[in-house]
mmCIF file with all atom_site columns, C-alpha atoms in Angstrom:
data_model
loop_
_atom_site.group_PDB
_atom_site.id
_atom_site.type_symbol
_atom_site.label_atom_id
_atom_site.label_alt_id
_atom_site.label_comp_id
_atom_site.label_asym_id
_atom_site.label_entity_id
_atom_site.label_seq_id
_atom_site.pdbx_PDB_ins_code
_atom_site.Cartn_x
_atom_site.Cartn_y
_atom_site.Cartn_z
_atom_site.occupancy
_atom_site.B_iso_or_equiv
_atom_site.pdbx_formal_charge
_atom_site.auth_seq_id
_atom_site.auth_comp_id
_atom_site.auth_asym_id
_atom_site.auth_atom_id
_atom_site.pdbx_PDB_model_num
ATOM 1   C CA . UNK A 1 1   ? 140.070 35.370 17.876  1.00 0.00 ? 264 UNK A CA 1
ATOM 2   C CA . UNK A 1 2   ? 136.319 35.419 16.311  1.00 0.00 ? 265 UNK A CA 1
ATOM 3   C CA . UNK A 1 3   ? 137.399 37.124 13.237  1.00 0.00 ? 266 UNK A CA 1
ATOM 4   C CA . UNK A 1 4   ? 137.128 35.820 9.584   1.00 0.00 ? 267 UNK A CA 1
ATOM 5   C CA . UNK A 1 5   ? 138.753 38.173 6.887   1.00 0.00 ? 268 UNK A CA 1
ATOM 6   C CA . UNK A 1 6   ? 137.771 37.867 3.474   1.00 0.00 ? 269 UNK A CA 1
ATOM 7   C CA . UNK A 1 7   ? 139.662 39.132 0.525   1.00 0.00 ? 270 UNK A CA 1
ATOM 8   C CA . UNK A 1 8   ? 139.301 40.742 -2.119  1.00 0.00 ? 271 UNK A CA 1
ATOM 9   C CA . UNK A 1 9   ? 136.360 43.123 -1.545  1.00 0.00 ? 272 UNK A CA 1
ATOM 10  C CA . UNK A 1 10  ? 135.260 43.064 -5.348  1.00 0.00 ? 273 UNK A CA 1
ATOM 11  C CA . UNK A 1 11  ? 136.355 40.907 -8.071  1.00 0.00 ? 274 UNK A CA 1
ATOM 12  C CA . UNK A 1 12  ? 135.590 41.246 -11.902 1.00 0.00 ? 275 UNK A CA 1
ATOM 13  C CA . UNK A 1 13  ? 136.326 38.346 -14.111 1.00 0.00 ? 276 UNK A CA 1
ATOM 14  C CA . UNK A 1 14  ? 135.509 37.537 -17.586 1.00 0.00 ? 277 UNK A CA 1
ATOM 15  C CA . UNK A 1 15  ? 132.975 34.828 -18.647 1.00 0.00 ? 278 UNK A CA 1
ATOM 16  C CA . UNK A 1 16  ? 134.704 31.346 -18.619 1.00 0.00 ? 279 UNK A CA 1
ATOM 17  C CA . UNK A 1 17  ? 137.378 32.586 -16.057 1.00 0.00 ? 280 UNK A CA 1
ATOM 18  C CA . UNK A 1 18  ? 138.061 31.425 -12.779 1.00 0.00 ? 281 UNK A CA 1
ATOM 19  C CA . UNK A 1 19  ? 137.008 33.251 -9.708  1.00 0.00 ? 282 UNK A CA 1
ATOM 20  C CA . UNK A 1 20  ? 139.405 33.187 -6.356  1.00 0.00 ? 283 UNK A CA 1
ATOM 21  C CA . UNK A 1 21  ? 137.959 34.243 -2.997  1.00 0.00 ? 284 UNK A CA 1
ATOM 22  C CA . UNK A 1 22  ? 139.969 34.028 -0.056  1.00 0.00 ? 285 UNK A CA 1
ATOM 23  C CA . UNK A 1 23  ? 139.526 33.749 3.918   1.00 0.00 ? 286 UNK A CA 1
ATOM 24  C CA . UNK A 1 24  ? 141.651 33.759 6.831   1.00 0.00 ? 287 UNK A CA 1
ATOM 25  C CA . UNK A 1 25  ? 140.476 32.916 10.441  1.00 0.00 ? 288 UNK A CA 1
ATOM 26  C CA . UNK A 1 26  ? 142.171 32.950 13.797  1.00 0.00 ? 289 UNK A CA 1
ATOM 27  C CA . UNK A 1 27  ? 140.225 30.685 16.001  1.00 0.00 ? 290 UNK A CA 1
ATOM 28  C CA . UNK A 1 28  ? 141.388 26.988 15.805  1.00 0.00 ? 291 UNK A CA 1
ATOM 29  C CA . UNK A 1 29  ? 138.127 25.860 17.353  1.00 0.00 ? 292 UNK A CA 1
ATOM 30  C CA . UNK A 1 30  ? 136.547 26.489 14.210  1.00 0.00 ? 293 UNK A CA 1
ATOM 31  C CA . UNK A 1 31  ? 135.076 23.142 12.839  1.00 0.00 ? 294 UNK A CA 1
ATOM 32  C CA . UNK A 1 32  ? 132.739 24.333 10.191  1.00 0.00 ? 295 UNK A CA 1
ATOM 33  C CA . UNK A 1 33  ? 133.506 26.723 7.125   1.00 0.00 ? 296 UNK A CA 1
ATOM 34  C CA . UNK A 1 34  ? 130.646 27.480 4.603   1.00 0.00 ? 297 UNK A CA 1
ATOM 35  C CA . UNK A 1 35  ? 130.495 29.807 1.703   1.00 0.00 ? 298 UNK A CA 1
ATOM 36  C CA . UNK A 1 36  ? 127.170 31.659 0.876   1.00 0.00 ? 299 UNK A CA 1
ATOM 37  C CA . UNK A 1 37  ? 125.817 33.474 -2.263  1.00 0.00 ? 300 UNK A CA 1
ATOM 38  C CA . UNK A 1 38  ? 123.815 36.363 -1.928  1.00 0.00 ? 301 UNK A CA 1
ATOM 39  C CA . UNK A 1 39  ? 121.803 38.091 -4.844  1.00 0.00 ? 302 UNK A CA 1
ATOM 40  C CA . UNK A 1 40  ? 120.444 41.608 -4.286  1.00 0.00 ? 303 UNK A CA 1
ATOM 41  C CA . UNK A 1 41  ? 117.353 41.771 -2.319  1.00 0.00 ? 304 UNK A CA 1
ATOM 42  C CA . UNK A 1 42  ? 117.830 38.027 -0.936  1.00 0.00 ? 305 UNK A CA 1
ATOM 43  C CA . UNK A 1 43  ? 119.095 36.414 2.010   1.00 0.00 ? 306 UNK A CA 1
ATOM 44  C CA . UNK A 1 44  ? 122.425 34.372 2.101   1.00 0.00 ? 307 UNK A CA 1
ATOM 45  C CA . UNK A 1 45  ? 121.849 31.100 0.488   1.00 0.00 ? 308 UNK A CA 1
ATOM 46  C CA . UNK A 1 46  ? 124.615 28.162 1.410   1.00 0.00 ? 309 UNK A CA 1
ATOM 47  C CA . UNK A 1 47  ? 126.716 27.236 -1.750  1.00 0.00 ? 310 UNK A CA 1
ATOM 48  C CA . UNK A 1 48  ? 129.173 24.799 -0.272  1.00 0.00 ? 311 UNK A CA 1
ATOM 49  C CA . UNK A 1 49  ? 130.796 23.983 2.962   1.00 0.00 ? 312 UNK A CA 1
ATOM 50  C CA . UNK A 1 50  ? 133.914 22.096 4.484   1.00 0.00 ? 313 UNK A CA 1
ATOM 51  C CA . UNK A 1 51  ? 134.994 20.618 7.413   1.00 0.00 ? 314 UNK A CA 1
ATOM 52  C CA . UNK A 1 52  ? 138.817 20.968 8.461   1.00 0.00 ? 315 UNK A CA 1
ATOM 53  C CA . UNK A 1 53  ? 139.326 16.962 8.151   1.00 0.00 ? 316 UNK A CA 1
ATOM 54  C CA . UNK A 1 54  ? 139.416 17.509 4.162   1.00 0.00 ? 317 UNK A CA 1
ATOM 55  C CA . UNK A 1 55  ? 141.626 19.683 2.219   1.00 0.00 ? 318 UNK A CA 1
ATOM 56  C CA . UNK A 1 56  ? 139.406 20.175 -0.782  1.00 0.00 ? 319 UNK A CA 1
ATOM 57  C CA . UNK A 1 57  ? 135.719 19.742 -1.540  1.00 0.00 ? 320 UNK A CA 1
ATOM 58  C CA . UNK A 1 58  ? 134.140 20.077 -5.098  1.00 0.00 ? 321 UNK A CA 1
ATOM 59  C CA . UNK A 1 59  ? 130.507 20.512 -6.163  1.00 0.00 ? 322 UNK A CA 1
ATOM 60  C CA . UNK A 1 60  ? 129.957 21.201 -9.771  1.00 0.00 ? 323 UNK A CA 1
ATOM 61  C CA . UNK A 1 61  ? 132.089 24.271 -10.490 1.00 0.00 ? 324 UNK A CA 1
ATOM 62  C CA . UNK A 1 62  ? 132.504 25.322 -7.016  1.00 0.00 ? 325 UNK A CA 1
ATOM 63  C CA . UNK A 1 63  ? 135.277 24.193 -5.032  1.00 0.00 ? 326 UNK A CA 1
ATOM 64  C CA . UNK A 1 64  ? 136.543 25.054 -1.517  1.00 0.00 ? 327 UNK A CA 1
ATOM 65  C CA . UNK A 1 65  ? 140.181 24.491 -0.609  1.00 0.00 ? 328 UNK A CA 1
ATOM 66  C CA . UNK A 1 66  ? 141.258 24.255 2.614   1.00 0.00 ? 329 UNK A CA 1
ATOM 67  C CA . UNK A 1 67  ? 144.521 24.924 4.549   1.00 0.00 ? 330 UNK A CA 1
ATOM 68  C CA . UNK A 1 68  ? 144.340 24.036 8.435   1.00 0.00 ? 331 UNK A CA 1
ATOM 69  C CA . UNK A 1 69  ? 147.821 24.812 9.203   1.00 0.00 ? 332 UNK A CA 1
ATOM 70  C CA . UNK A 1 70  ? 147.707 28.180 7.469   1.00 0.00 ? 333 UNK A CA 1
ATOM 71  C CA . UNK A 1 71  ? 144.273 28.779 8.710   1.00 0.00 ? 334 UNK A CA 1
ATOM 72  C CA . UNK A 1 72  ? 142.971 29.843 5.420   1.00 0.00 ? 335 UNK A CA 1
ATOM 73  C CA . UNK A 1 73  ? 140.341 28.535 3.001   1.00 0.00 ? 336 UNK A CA 1
ATOM 74  C CA . UNK A 1 74  ? 139.158 29.585 -0.508  1.00 0.00 ? 337 UNK A CA 1
ATOM 75  C CA . UNK A 1 75  ? 136.442 29.384 -2.748  1.00 0.00 ? 338 UNK A CA 1
ATOM 76  C CA . UNK A 1 76  ? 137.089 28.810 -6.575  1.00 0.00 ? 339 UNK A CA 1
ATOM 77  C CA . UNK A 1 77  ? 134.449 29.373 -8.985  1.00 0.00 ? 340 UNK A CA 1
ATOM 78  C CA . UNK A 1 78  ? 135.238 27.377 -12.399 1.00 0.00 ? 341 UNK A CA 1
ATOM 79  C CA . UNK A 1 79  ? 133.874 28.529 -15.998 1.00 0.00 ? 342 UNK A CA 1
ATOM 80  C CA . UNK A 1 80  ? 132.397 31.943 -14.188 1.00 0.00 ? 343 UNK A CA 1
ATOM 81  C CA . UNK A 1 81  ? 129.228 32.972 -15.663 1.00 0.00 ? 344 UNK A CA 1
ATOM 82  C CA . UNK A 1 82  ? 127.114 36.266 -15.664 1.00 0.00 ? 345 UNK A CA 1
ATOM 83  C CA . UNK A 1 83  ? 124.722 34.711 -13.238 1.00 0.00 ? 346 UNK A CA 1
ATOM 84  C CA . UNK A 1 84  ? 127.376 33.876 -10.850 1.00 0.00 ? 347 UNK A CA 1
ATOM 85  C CA . UNK A 1 85  ? 127.594 37.646 -10.176 1.00 0.00 ? 348 UNK A CA 1
ATOM 86  C CA . UNK A 1 86  ? 126.569 38.010 -6.559  1.00 0.00 ? 349 UNK A CA 1
ATOM 87  C CA . UNK A 1 87  ? 128.142 38.784 -3.103  1.00 0.00 ? 350 UNK A CA 1
ATOM 88  C CA . UNK A 1 88  ? 130.110 35.807 -1.686  1.00 0.00 ? 351 UNK A CA 1
ATOM 89  C CA . UNK A 1 89  ? 130.697 35.570 2.065   1.00 0.00 ? 352 UNK A CA 1
ATOM 90  C CA . UNK A 1 90  ? 132.876 33.006 3.820   1.00 0.00 ? 353 UNK A CA 1
ATOM 91  C CA . UNK A 1 91  ? 131.782 31.833 7.288   1.00 0.00 ? 354 UNK A CA 1
ATOM 92  C CA . UNK A 1 92  ? 133.004 29.900 10.315  1.00 0.00 ? 355 UNK A CA 1
ATOM 93  C CA . UNK A 1 93  ? 131.387 28.314 13.111  1.00 0.00 ? 356 UNK A CA 1
ATOM 94  C CA . UNK A 1 94  ? 132.357 26.020 16.109  1.00 0.00 ? 357 UNK A CA 1
ATOM 95  C CA . UNK A 1 95  ? 130.481 22.994 17.077  1.00 0.00 ? 358 UNK A CA 1
ATOM 96  C CA . UNK A 1 96  ? 127.662 24.121 14.734  1.00 0.00 ? 359 UNK A CA 1
ATOM 97  C CA . UNK A 1 97  ? 125.613 27.083 15.493  1.00 0.00 ? 360 UNK A CA 1
ATOM 98  C CA . UNK A 1 98  ? 126.184 30.798 15.155  1.00 0.00 ? 361 UNK A CA 1
ATOM 99  C CA . UNK A 1 99  ? 128.190 31.651 11.941  1.00 0.00 ? 362 UNK A CA 1
ATOM 100 C CA . UNK A 1 100 ? 130.738 34.339 12.022  1.00 0.00 ? 363 UNK A CA 1
ATOM 101 C CA . UNK A 1 101 ? 130.895 35.756 8.602   1.00 0.00 ? 364 UNK A CA 1
ATOM 102 C CA . UNK A 1 102 ? 133.652 37.510 6.391   1.00 0.00 ? 365 UNK A CA 1
ATOM 103 C CA . UNK A 1 103 ? 133.296 41.097 5.097   1.00 0.00 ? 366 UNK A CA 1
ATOM 104 C CA . UNK A 1 104 ? 131.940 39.711 1.717   1.00 0.00 ? 367 UNK A CA 1
ATOM 105 C CA . UNK A 1 105 ? 133.140 39.834 -1.877  1.00 0.00 ? 368 UNK A CA 1
ATOM 106 C CA . UNK A 1 106 ? 131.171 41.653 -4.727  1.00 0.00 ? 369 UNK A CA 1
ATOM 107 C CA . UNK A 1 107 ? 131.889 39.386 -7.968  1.00 0.00 ? 370 UNK A CA 1
ATOM 108 C CA . UNK A 1 108 ? 131.086 40.482 -11.089 1.00 0.00 ? 371 UNK A CA 1
ATOM 109 C CA . UNK A 1 109 ? 131.365 38.231 -14.182 1.00 0.00 ? 372 UNK A CA 1
ATOM 110 C CA . UNK A 1 110 ? 131.448 40.175 -17.514 1.00 0.00 ? 373 UNK A CA 1
ATOM 111 C CA . UNK A 1 111 ? 129.865 38.458 -20.608 1.00 0.00 ? 374 UNK A CA 1
ATOM 112 C CA . UNK B 2 1   ? 113.101 29.191 -1.330  1.00 0.00 ? 271 UNK B CA 1
ATOM 113 C CA . UNK B 2 2   ? 114.957 28.454 1.910   1.00 0.00 ? 272 UNK B CA 1
ATOM 114 C CA . UNK B 2 3   ? 111.463 27.935 3.821   1.00 0.00 ? 273 UNK B CA 1
ATOM 115 C CA . UNK B 2 4   ? 112.665 30.740 6.304   1.00 0.00 ? 274 UNK B CA 1
ATOM 116 C CA . UNK B 2 5   ? 109.722 33.374 6.214   1.00 0.00 ? 275 UNK B CA 1
ATOM 117 C CA . UNK B 2 6   ? 110.300 36.962 7.414   1.00 0.00 ? 276 UNK B CA 1
ATOM 118 C CA . UNK B 2 7   ? 107.632 39.933 7.521   1.00 0.00 ? 277 UNK B CA 1
ATOM 119 C CA . UNK B 2 8   ? 107.452 42.453 6.665   1.00 0.00 ? 278 UNK B CA 1
ATOM 120 C CA . UNK B 2 9   ? 109.964 42.844 3.845   1.00 0.00 ? 279 UNK B CA 1
ATOM 121 C CA . UNK B 2 10  ? 110.080 46.653 4.329   1.00 0.00 ? 280 UNK B CA 1
ATOM 122 C CA . UNK B 2 11  ? 109.784 49.095 7.155   1.00 0.00 ? 281 UNK B CA 1
ATOM 123 C CA . UNK B 2 12  ? 110.204 52.794 6.887   1.00 0.00 ? 282 UNK B CA 1
ATOM 124 C CA . UNK B 2 13  ? 109.791 54.330 10.667  1.00 0.00 ? 283 UNK B CA 1
ATOM 125 C CA . UNK B 2 14  ? 110.984 57.681 12.521  1.00 0.00 ? 284 UNK B CA 1
ATOM 126 C CA . UNK B 2 15  ? 113.870 57.685 14.922  1.00 0.00 ? 285 UNK B CA 1
ATOM 127 C CA . UNK B 2 16  ? 112.556 56.909 18.518  1.00 0.00 ? 286 UNK B CA 1
ATOM 128 C CA . UNK B 2 17  ? 109.673 54.505 17.457  1.00 0.00 ? 287 UNK B CA 1
ATOM 129 C CA . UNK B 2 18  ? 109.770 51.054 18.027  1.00 0.00 ? 288 UNK B CA 1
ATOM 130 C CA . UNK B 2 19  ? 109.214 48.230 15.380  1.00 0.00 ? 289 UNK B CA 1
ATOM 131 C CA . UNK B 2 20  ? 108.800 44.250 15.546  1.00 0.00 ? 290 UNK B CA 1
ATOM 132 C CA . UNK B 2 21  ? 110.192 42.131 12.873  1.00 0.00 ? 291 UNK B CA 1
ATOM 133 C CA . UNK B 2 22  ? 108.919 38.634 12.700  1.00 0.00 ? 292 UNK B CA 1
ATOM 134 C CA . UNK B 2 23  ? 110.323 35.207 11.662  1.00 0.00 ? 293 UNK B CA 1
ATOM 135 C CA . UNK B 2 24  ? 108.898 31.795 11.050  1.00 0.00 ? 294 UNK B CA 1
ATOM 136 C CA . UNK B 2 25  ? 111.734 29.092 10.702  1.00 0.00 ? 295 UNK B CA 1
ATOM 137 C CA . UNK B 2 26  ? 111.672 26.150 8.401   1.00 0.00 ? 296 UNK B CA 1
ATOM 138 C CA . UNK B 2 27  ? 109.396 23.228 9.403   1.00 0.00 ? 297 UNK B CA 1
ATOM 139 C CA . UNK B 2 28  ? 111.097 21.264 12.034  1.00 0.00 ? 298 UNK B CA 1
ATOM 140 C CA . UNK B 2 29  ? 113.656 23.721 12.977  1.00 0.00 ? 299 UNK B CA 1
ATOM 141 C CA . UNK B 2 30  ? 113.988 24.473 16.404  1.00 0.00 ? 300 UNK B CA 1
ATOM 142 C CA . UNK B 2 31  ? 116.981 27.115 16.709  1.00 0.00 ? 301 UNK B CA 1
ATOM 143 C CA . UNK B 2 32  ? 116.443 30.604 15.234  1.00 0.00 ? 302 UNK B CA 1
ATOM 144 C CA . UNK B 2 33  ? 119.316 33.085 14.612  1.00 0.00 ? 303 UNK B CA 1
ATOM 145 C CA . UNK B 2 34  ? 119.081 37.025 13.903  1.00 0.00 ? 304 UNK B CA 1
ATOM 146 C CA . UNK B 2 35  ? 121.494 38.660 12.081  1.00 0.00 ? 305 UNK B CA 1
ATOM 147 C CA . UNK B 2 36  ? 121.936 42.210 11.166  1.00 0.00 ? 306 UNK B CA 1
ATOM 148 C CA . UNK B 2 37  ? 123.615 43.291 7.660   1.00 0.00 ? 307 UNK B CA 1
ATOM 149 C CA . UNK B 2 38  ? 124.775 46.732 7.188   1.00 0.00 ? 308 UNK B CA 1
ATOM 150 C CA . UNK B 2 39  ? 127.176 48.054 4.261   1.00 0.00 ? 309 UNK B CA 1
ATOM 151 C CA . UNK B 2 40  ? 129.914 49.013 6.837   1.00 0.00 ? 310 UNK B CA 1
ATOM 152 C CA . UNK B 2 41  ? 129.285 46.393 9.112   1.00 0.00 ? 311 UNK B CA 1
ATOM 153 C CA . UNK B 2 42  ? 128.638 43.200 7.152   1.00 0.00 ? 312 UNK B CA 1
ATOM 154 C CA . UNK B 2 43  ? 126.683 40.438 8.545   1.00 0.00 ? 313 UNK B CA 1
ATOM 155 C CA . UNK B 2 44  ? 126.482 40.684 12.395  1.00 0.00 ? 314 UNK B CA 1
ATOM 156 C CA . UNK B 2 45  ? 125.117 37.872 14.695  1.00 0.00 ? 315 UNK B CA 1
ATOM 157 C CA . UNK B 2 46  ? 122.692 39.695 17.194  1.00 0.00 ? 316 UNK B CA 1
ATOM 158 C CA . UNK B 2 47  ? 121.140 36.531 19.023  1.00 0.00 ? 317 UNK B CA 1
ATOM 159 C CA . UNK B 2 48  ? 119.981 32.618 18.998  1.00 0.00 ? 318 UNK B CA 1
ATOM 160 C CA . UNK B 2 49  ? 116.976 31.282 20.377  1.00 0.00 ? 319 UNK B CA 1
ATOM 161 C CA . UNK B 2 50  ? 116.711 27.208 20.693  1.00 0.00 ? 320 UNK B CA 1
ATOM 162 C CA . UNK B 2 51  ? 113.234 25.919 21.445  1.00 0.00 ? 321 UNK B CA 1
ATOM 163 C CA . UNK B 2 52  ? 112.096 29.124 23.234  1.00 0.00 ? 322 UNK B CA 1
ATOM 164 C CA . UNK B 2 53  ? 115.324 29.724 25.293  1.00 0.00 ? 323 UNK B CA 1
ATOM 165 C CA . UNK B 2 54  ? 118.007 32.321 24.575  1.00 0.00 ? 324 UNK B CA 1
ATOM 166 C CA . UNK B 2 55  ? 121.019 30.336 23.478  1.00 0.00 ? 325 UNK B CA 1
ATOM 167 C CA . UNK B 2 56  ? 123.771 32.831 22.372  1.00 0.00 ? 326 UNK B CA 1
ATOM 168 C CA . UNK B 2 57  ? 124.098 36.519 22.345  1.00 0.00 ? 327 UNK B CA 1
ATOM 169 C CA . UNK B 2 58  ? 126.202 38.515 20.003  1.00 0.00 ? 328 UNK B CA 1
ATOM 170 C CA . UNK B 2 59  ? 126.471 42.233 19.333  1.00 0.00 ? 329 UNK B CA 1
ATOM 171 C CA . UNK B 2 60  ? 122.815 42.986 20.257  1.00 0.00 ? 330 UNK B CA 1
ATOM 172 C CA . UNK B 2 61  ? 122.011 46.627 21.701  1.00 0.00 ? 331 UNK B CA 1
ATOM 173 C CA . UNK B 2 62  ? 120.088 47.163 24.971  1.00 0.00 ? 332 UNK B CA 1
ATOM 174 C CA . UNK B 2 63  ? 117.450 48.650 22.792  1.00 0.00 ? 333 UNK B CA 1
ATOM 175 C CA . UNK B 2 64  ? 117.027 45.520 20.971  1.00 0.00 ? 334 UNK B CA 1
ATOM 176 C CA . UNK B 2 65  ? 115.185 42.435 22.346  1.00 0.00 ? 335 UNK B CA 1
ATOM 177 C CA . UNK B 2 66  ? 114.261 39.022 20.875  1.00 0.00 ? 336 UNK B CA 1
ATOM 178 C CA . UNK B 2 67  ? 111.927 36.008 21.929  1.00 0.00 ? 337 UNK B CA 1
ATOM 179 C CA . UNK B 2 68  ? 110.949 32.685 20.374  1.00 0.00 ? 338 UNK B CA 1
ATOM 180 C CA . UNK B 2 69  ? 107.051 31.637 20.928  1.00 0.00 ? 339 UNK B CA 1
ATOM 181 C CA . UNK B 2 70  ? 105.974 27.930 21.759  1.00 0.00 ? 340 UNK B CA 1
ATOM 182 C CA . UNK B 2 71  ? 105.110 27.778 18.030  1.00 0.00 ? 341 UNK B CA 1
ATOM 183 C CA . UNK B 2 72  ? 108.900 28.653 17.240  1.00 0.00 ? 342 UNK B CA 1
ATOM 184 C CA . UNK B 2 73  ? 108.207 31.677 15.197  1.00 0.00 ? 343 UNK B CA 1
ATOM 185 C CA . UNK B 2 74  ? 110.649 34.632 16.292  1.00 0.00 ? 344 UNK B CA 1
ATOM 186 C CA . UNK B 2 75  ? 110.375 38.203 16.795  1.00 0.00 ? 345 UNK B CA 1
ATOM 187 C CA . UNK B 2 76  ? 112.840 40.820 17.136  1.00 0.00 ? 346 UNK B CA 1
ATOM 188 C CA . UNK B 2 77  ? 111.825 44.215 18.831  1.00 0.00 ? 347 UNK B CA 1
ATOM 189 C CA . UNK B 2 78  ? 113.874 47.150 18.162  1.00 0.00 ? 348 UNK B CA 1
ATOM 190 C CA . UNK B 2 79  ? 113.053 50.370 20.070  1.00 0.00 ? 349 UNK B CA 1
ATOM 191 C CA . UNK B 2 80  ? 114.503 54.213 20.492  1.00 0.00 ? 350 UNK B CA 1
ATOM 192 C CA . UNK B 2 81  ? 115.312 53.703 16.943  1.00 0.00 ? 351 UNK B CA 1
ATOM 193 C CA . UNK B 2 82  ? 118.046 55.771 15.472  1.00 0.00 ? 352 UNK B CA 1
ATOM 194 C CA . UNK B 2 83  ? 119.240 56.230 11.928  1.00 0.00 ? 353 UNK B CA 1
ATOM 195 C CA . UNK B 2 84  ? 122.059 54.050 12.273  1.00 0.00 ? 354 UNK B CA 1
ATOM 196 C CA . UNK B 2 85  ? 119.696 51.121 13.058  1.00 0.00 ? 355 UNK B CA 1
ATOM 197 C CA . UNK B 2 86  ? 118.848 51.105 9.273   1.00 0.00 ? 356 UNK B CA 1
ATOM 198 C CA . UNK B 2 87  ? 119.978 47.902 7.925   1.00 0.00 ? 357 UNK B CA 1
ATOM 199 C CA . UNK B 2 88  ? 118.795 44.436 6.556   1.00 0.00 ? 358 UNK B CA 1
ATOM 200 C CA . UNK B 2 89  ? 117.733 42.281 9.424   1.00 0.00 ? 359 UNK B CA 1
ATOM 201 C CA . UNK B 2 90  ? 117.892 38.471 8.680   1.00 0.00 ? 360 UNK B CA 1
ATOM 202 C CA . UNK B 2 91  ? 116.560 35.481 10.268  1.00 0.00 ? 361 UNK B CA 1
ATOM 203 C CA . UNK B 2 92  ? 118.248 31.913 9.939   1.00 0.00 ? 362 UNK B CA 1
ATOM 204 C CA . UNK B 2 93  ? 117.116 28.686 11.178  1.00 0.00 ? 363 UNK B CA 1
ATOM 205 C CA . UNK B 2 94  ? 118.407 25.203 11.859  1.00 0.00 ? 364 UNK B CA 1
ATOM 206 C CA . UNK B 2 95  ? 117.101 21.932 13.384  1.00 0.00 ? 365 UNK B CA 1
ATOM 207 C CA . UNK B 2 96  ? 119.127 22.432 16.546  1.00 0.00 ? 366 UNK B CA 1
ATOM 208 C CA . UNK B 2 97  ? 121.893 24.587 17.608  1.00 0.00 ? 367 UNK B CA 1
ATOM 209 C CA . UNK B 2 98  ? 124.836 22.289 16.858  1.00 0.00 ? 368 UNK B CA 1
ATOM 210 C CA . UNK B 2 99  ? 123.254 21.305 13.234  1.00 0.00 ? 369 UNK B CA 1
ATOM 211 C CA . UNK B 2 100 ? 124.661 23.428 10.189  1.00 0.00 ? 370 UNK B CA 1
ATOM 212 C CA . UNK B 2 101 ? 123.808 24.837 7.758   1.00 0.00 ? 371 UNK B CA 1
ATOM 213 C CA . UNK B 2 102 ? 121.973 27.730 8.683   1.00 0.00 ? 372 UNK B CA 1
ATOM 214 C CA . UNK B 2 103 ? 118.983 28.748 6.084   1.00 0.00 ? 373 UNK B CA 1
ATOM 215 C CA . UNK B 2 104 ? 118.290 32.395 5.849   1.00 0.00 ? 374 UNK B CA 1
ATOM 216 C CA . UNK B 2 105 ? 115.077 34.246 5.213   1.00 0.00 ? 375 UNK B CA 1
ATOM 217 C CA . UNK B 2 106 ? 115.259 36.854 2.888   1.00 0.00 ? 376 UNK B CA 1
ATOM 218 C CA . UNK B 2 107 ? 115.097 39.722 5.472   1.00 0.00 ? 377 UNK B CA 1
ATOM 219 C CA . UNK B 2 108 ? 113.316 42.699 6.506   1.00 0.00 ? 378 UNK B CA 1
ATOM 220 C CA . UNK B 2 109 ? 114.672 46.074 5.395   1.00 0.00 ? 379 UNK B CA 1
ATOM 221 C CA . UNK B 2 110 ? 114.373 48.804 8.038   1.00 0.00 ? 380 UNK B CA 1
ATOM 222 C CA . UNK B 2 111 ? 114.662 52.331 7.083   1.00 0.00 ? 381 UNK B CA 1
ATOM 223 C CA . UNK B 2 112 ? 114.982 54.977 10.020  1.00 0.00 ? 382 UNK B CA 1
ATOM 224 C CA . UNK B 2 113 ? 114.079 58.565 8.770   1.00 0.00 ? 383 UNK B CA 1
#
């Protein structure tokens, strides 16, 4: 019930392309869904987050799509750049507090 | 810079030893979380403190313990270390337990030899 499943494990995209990472959750009590970006040697940094009362949130090139009925959410990175190459984690929590993370996706954007 | 400070950055020790990892939360944050990141387990929640009190416990081994001090810094103590304890240990903080998001430090890389 506490799991968050993330796919794919790794993703290679050409510069300018769209990167899509998907997550699915089981616990319907989750009410906060952030995405974190992690570069080597650094801690995870919040990228964008959504709550289940909206179906989409966009910040610059990053968009979260949320499907409450399917218990799925995804991160879309438009116009992907080499600087976006990093590991991306989806996560979920209920009533704030501790986050349950997906297993991570290693994104590589080729120039 | 997240404002969360973790020391040391790297730690190399032998099996059976005991180490202490330190975390200073962001200014004003009362809640501290510890996470373990290993290649095969991803980011695993260990324990949470709020204003000095334990708030939630995750997959924390009995050999591990933590505390949060009156000045709000936190320490994670790992004892009887095993090779499998080698991992990145992250601290995160938030103003209150119900607040999101969590802000992470840059971690302590522990290597047990």
